[in-house]
Amino acid sequence: MDISMFLTSLMGVGPALVLWIAVVIFAAVMLRRGGGRAERFLIAGAGLKIISNLLILPSFAIRNWLMQEGYSMDSANSVISGYGIFCKVVGMAGIICLVYAFWVKFKARNFEGC
């Protein structure tokens, strides 16, 4: 992979990676201080978001590699489109875990006050 393509991809997902790594650290601290199910789902969701962001990085290199192997531009773009859909599904699974973590946390707070 060309270094300029890698740096361009990294600049695009770098801020999101820093955010999700900070969320994992924050949730780990909360888990060590007696957290439960919500914190575990928070770590799982943030981990899935990190994985989906890391999977996006080699997409430019995959397209160029496919074109060097003899694929046409249309077929290489369709392969990258399928790869992008896979990355987005992994990211959506992370979002679902994050929403469930907040649901569990706020649901427990509502019942504590009653």
PDB file of C-alpha atoms in Angstrom:
ATOM      1  CA  MET A   1       0.000   0.000   0.000  1.00  0.00           C
ATOM      2  CA  ASP A   2       1.312   3.402  -0.896  1.00  0.00           C
ATOM      3  CA  ILE A   3       2.108   5.478   2.182  1.00  0.00           C
ATOM      4  CA  SER A   4       0.148   8.481   0.903  1.00  0.00           C
ATOM      5  CA  MET A   5      -3.015   6.395   0.529  1.00  0.00           C
ATOM      6  CA  PHE A   6      -2.527   4.984   4.025  1.00  0.00           C
ATOM      7  CA  LEU A   7      -2.028   8.446   5.530  1.00  0.00           C
ATOM      8  CA  THR A   8      -5.066   9.784   3.709  1.00  0.00           C
ATOM      9  CA  SER A   9      -7.195   6.946   5.055  1.00  0.00           C
ATOM     10  CA  LEU A  10      -5.728   7.373   8.521  1.00  0.00           C
ATOM     11  CA  MET A  11      -6.506  11.095   8.512  1.00  0.00           C
ATOM     12  CA  GLY A  12     -10.104  10.247   7.719  1.00  0.00           C
ATOM     13  CA  VAL A  13     -10.600   7.708  10.510  1.00  0.00           C
ATOM     14  CA  GLY A  14      -7.954   8.936  12.978  1.00  0.00           C
ATOM     15  CA  PRO A  15     -10.196  11.195  15.062  1.00  0.00           C
ATOM     16  CA  ALA A  16     -12.830   8.474  15.334  1.00  0.00           C
ATOM     17  CA  LEU A  17     -10.188   5.958  16.415  1.00  0.00           C
ATOM     18  CA  VAL A  18      -8.977   8.290  19.160  1.00  0.00           C
ATOM     19  CA  LEU A  19     -12.566   8.816  20.333  1.00  0.00           C
ATOM     20  CA  TRP A  20     -13.404   5.112  20.499  1.00  0.00           C
ATOM     21  CA  ILE A  21     -10.121   4.267  22.236  1.00  0.00           C
ATOM     22  CA  ALA A  22     -10.957   6.916  24.853  1.00  0.00           C
ATOM     23  CA  VAL A  23     -14.434   5.372  25.256  1.00  0.00           C
ATOM     24  CA  VAL A  24     -12.884   1.929  25.821  1.00  0.00           C
ATOM     25  CA  ILE A  25     -10.539   3.346  28.465  1.00  0.00           C
ATOM     26  CA  PHE A  26     -13.391   5.217  30.163  1.00  0.00           C
ATOM     27  CA  ALA A  27     -15.611   2.113  30.174  1.00  0.00           C
ATOM     28  CA  ALA A  28     -12.777  -0.049  31.510  1.00  0.00           C
ATOM     29  CA  VAL A  29     -12.306   2.353  34.420  1.00  0.00           C
ATOM     30  CA  MET A  30     -16.053   2.262  35.075  1.00  0.00           C
ATOM     31  CA  LEU A  31     -16.028  -1.543  34.915  1.00  0.00           C
ATOM     32  CA  ARG A  32     -13.206  -1.764  37.451  1.00  0.00           C
ATOM     33  CA  ARG A  33     -15.153   0.486  39.814  1.00  0.00           C
ATOM     34  CA  GLY A  34     -18.062  -1.924  39.986  1.00  0.00           C
ATOM     35  CA  GLY A  35     -19.686  -1.563  36.601  1.00  0.00           C
ATOM     36  CA  GLY A  36     -21.831  -4.280  35.190  1.00  0.00           C
ATOM     37  CA  ARG A  37     -23.623  -5.277  32.058  1.00  0.00           C
ATOM     38  CA  ALA A  38     -23.911  -1.780  30.593  1.00  0.00           C
ATOM     39  CA  GLU A  39     -20.167  -1.179  30.815  1.00  0.00           C
ATOM     40  CA  ARG A  40     -19.436  -4.518  29.155  1.00  0.00           C
ATOM     41  CA  PHE A  41     -21.708  -3.615  26.254  1.00  0.00           C
ATOM     42  CA  LEU A  42     -20.084  -0.176  26.096  1.00  0.00           C
ATOM     43  CA  ILE A  43     -16.667  -1.820  25.704  1.00  0.00           C
ATOM     44  CA  ALA A  44     -18.034  -4.261  23.112  1.00  0.00           C
ATOM     45  CA  GLY A  45     -19.669  -1.488  21.095  1.00  0.00           C
ATOM     46  CA  ALA A  46     -16.605   0.732  21.170  1.00  0.00           C
ATOM     47  CA  GLY A  47     -14.437  -2.241  20.223  1.00  0.00           C
ATOM     48  CA  LEU A  48     -16.621  -2.991  17.231  1.00  0.00           C
ATOM     49  CA  LYS A  49     -16.455   0.654  16.162  1.00  0.00           C
ATOM     50  CA  ILE A  50     -12.638   0.532  16.400  1.00  0.00           C
ATOM     51  CA  ILE A  51     -12.588  -2.631  14.277  1.00  0.00           C
ATOM     52  CA  SER A  52     -14.894  -1.103  11.663  1.00  0.00           C
ATOM     53  CA  ASN A  53     -12.687   1.998  11.453  1.00  0.00           C
ATOM     54  CA  LEU A  54      -9.555  -0.120  11.094  1.00  0.00           C
ATOM     55  CA  LEU A  55     -11.190  -2.205   8.368  1.00  0.00           C
ATOM     56  CA  ILE A  56     -11.759   0.952   6.305  1.00  0.00           C
ATOM     57  CA  LEU A  57      -8.019   1.735   6.137  1.00  0.00           C
ATOM     58  CA  PRO A  58      -6.970  -0.800   3.457  1.00  0.00           C
ATOM     59  CA  SER A  59      -9.907  -0.117   1.110  1.00  0.00           C
ATOM     60  CA  PHE A  60      -7.852   2.057  -1.268  1.00  0.00           C
ATOM     61  CA  ALA A  61      -5.099  -0.546  -1.416  1.00  0.00           C
ATOM     62  CA  ILE A  62      -7.565  -3.353  -2.113  1.00  0.00           C
ATOM     63  CA  ARG A  63      -9.043  -1.488  -5.078  1.00  0.00           C
ATOM     64  CA  ASN A  64      -5.598  -0.747  -6.530  1.00  0.00           C
ATOM     65  CA  TRP A  65      -4.501  -4.354  -5.964  1.00  0.00           C
ATOM     66  CA  LEU A  66      -7.607  -5.663  -7.724  1.00  0.00           C
ATOM     67  CA  MET A  67      -6.981  -3.378 -10.682  1.00  0.00           C
ATOM     68  CA  GLN A  68      -3.375  -4.581 -10.894  1.00  0.00           C
ATOM     69  CA  GLU A  69      -4.643  -8.169 -10.926  1.00  0.00           C
ATOM     70  CA  GLY A  70      -6.694  -7.444 -14.037  1.00  0.00           C
ATOM     71  CA  TYR A  71     -10.104  -6.462 -12.682  1.00  0.00           C
ATOM     72  CA  SER A  72     -11.913  -3.711 -14.511  1.00  0.00           C
ATOM     73  CA  MET A  73     -12.752  -0.476 -12.675  1.00  0.00           C
ATOM     74  CA  ASP A  74     -16.422  -1.481 -12.408  1.00  0.00           C
ATOM     75  CA  SER A  75     -15.737  -4.915 -10.953  1.00  0.00           C
ATOM     76  CA  ALA A  76     -13.114  -3.556  -8.541  1.00  0.00           C
ATOM     77  CA  ASN A  77     -15.565  -0.899  -7.380  1.00  0.00           C
ATOM     78  CA  SER A  78     -18.268  -3.524  -6.841  1.00  0.00           C
ATOM     79  CA  VAL A  79     -15.884  -5.582  -4.690  1.00  0.00           C
ATOM     80  CA  ILE A  80     -14.975  -2.477  -2.690  1.00  0.00           C
ATOM     81  CA  SER A  81     -18.671  -1.683  -2.371  1.00  0.00           C
ATOM     82  CA  GLY A  82     -19.304  -5.098  -0.816  1.00  0.00           C
ATOM     83  CA  TYR A  83     -16.314  -4.611   1.467  1.00  0.00           C
ATOM     84  CA  GLY A  84     -17.663  -1.206   2.494  1.00  0.00           C
ATOM     85  CA  ILE A  85     -21.045  -2.720   3.292  1.00  0.00           C
ATOM     86  CA  PHE A  86     -19.319  -5.291   5.511  1.00  0.00           C
ATOM     87  CA  CYS A  87     -17.437  -2.507   7.321  1.00  0.00           C
ATOM     88  CA  LYS A  88     -20.680  -0.585   7.850  1.00  0.00           C
ATOM     89  CA  VAL A  89     -22.442  -3.700   9.207  1.00  0.00           C
ATOM     90  CA  VAL A  90     -19.664  -4.144  11.774  1.00  0.00           C
ATOM     91  CA  GLY A  91     -19.986  -0.464  12.701  1.00  0.00           C
ATOM     92  CA  MET A  92     -23.763  -0.785  13.016  1.00  0.00           C
ATOM     93  CA  ALA A  93     -23.336  -3.757  15.357  1.00  0.00           C
ATOM     94  CA  GLY A  94     -21.164  -1.483  17.487  1.00  0.00           C
ATOM     95  CA  ILE A  95     -23.834   1.213  17.498  1.00  0.00           C
ATOM     96  CA  ILE A  96     -26.451  -1.361  18.552  1.00  0.00           C
ATOM     97  CA  CYS A  97     -24.235  -2.442  21.458  1.00  0.00           C
ATOM     98  CA  LEU A  98     -23.739   1.183  22.491  1.00  0.00           C
ATOM     99  CA  VAL A  99     -27.463   1.955  22.372  1.00  0.00           C
ATOM    100  CA  TYR A 100     -28.203  -1.170  24.403  1.00  0.00           C
ATOM    101  CA  ALA A 101     -25.576  -0.174  26.978  1.00  0.00           C
ATOM    102  CA  PHE A 102     -27.207   3.222  27.457  1.00  0.00           C
ATOM    103  CA  TRP A 103     -30.637   1.603  27.548  1.00  0.00           C
ATOM    104  CA  VAL A 104     -29.559  -0.779  30.341  1.00  0.00           C
ATOM    105  CA  LYS A 105     -27.892   2.017  32.304  1.00  0.00           C
ATOM    106  CA  PHE A 106     -30.805   4.443  32.156  1.00  0.00           C
ATOM    107  CA  LYS A 107     -33.408   1.736  32.665  1.00  0.00           C
ATOM    108  CA  ALA A 108     -31.660   0.713  35.900  1.00  0.00           C
ATOM    109  CA  ARG A 109     -31.624   4.339  37.082  1.00  0.00           C
ATOM    110  CA  ASN A 110     -35.343   4.784  36.488  1.00  0.00           C
ATOM    111  CA  PHE A 111     -36.198   1.761  38.622  1.00  0.00           C
ATOM    112  CA  GLU A 112     -33.854   2.774  41.472  1.00  0.00           C
ATOM    113  CA  GLY A 113     -35.871   5.942  42.104  1.00  0.00           C
ATOM    114  CA  CYS A 114     -39.222   4.109  42.466  1.00  0.00           C
TER     115      CYS A 114
END
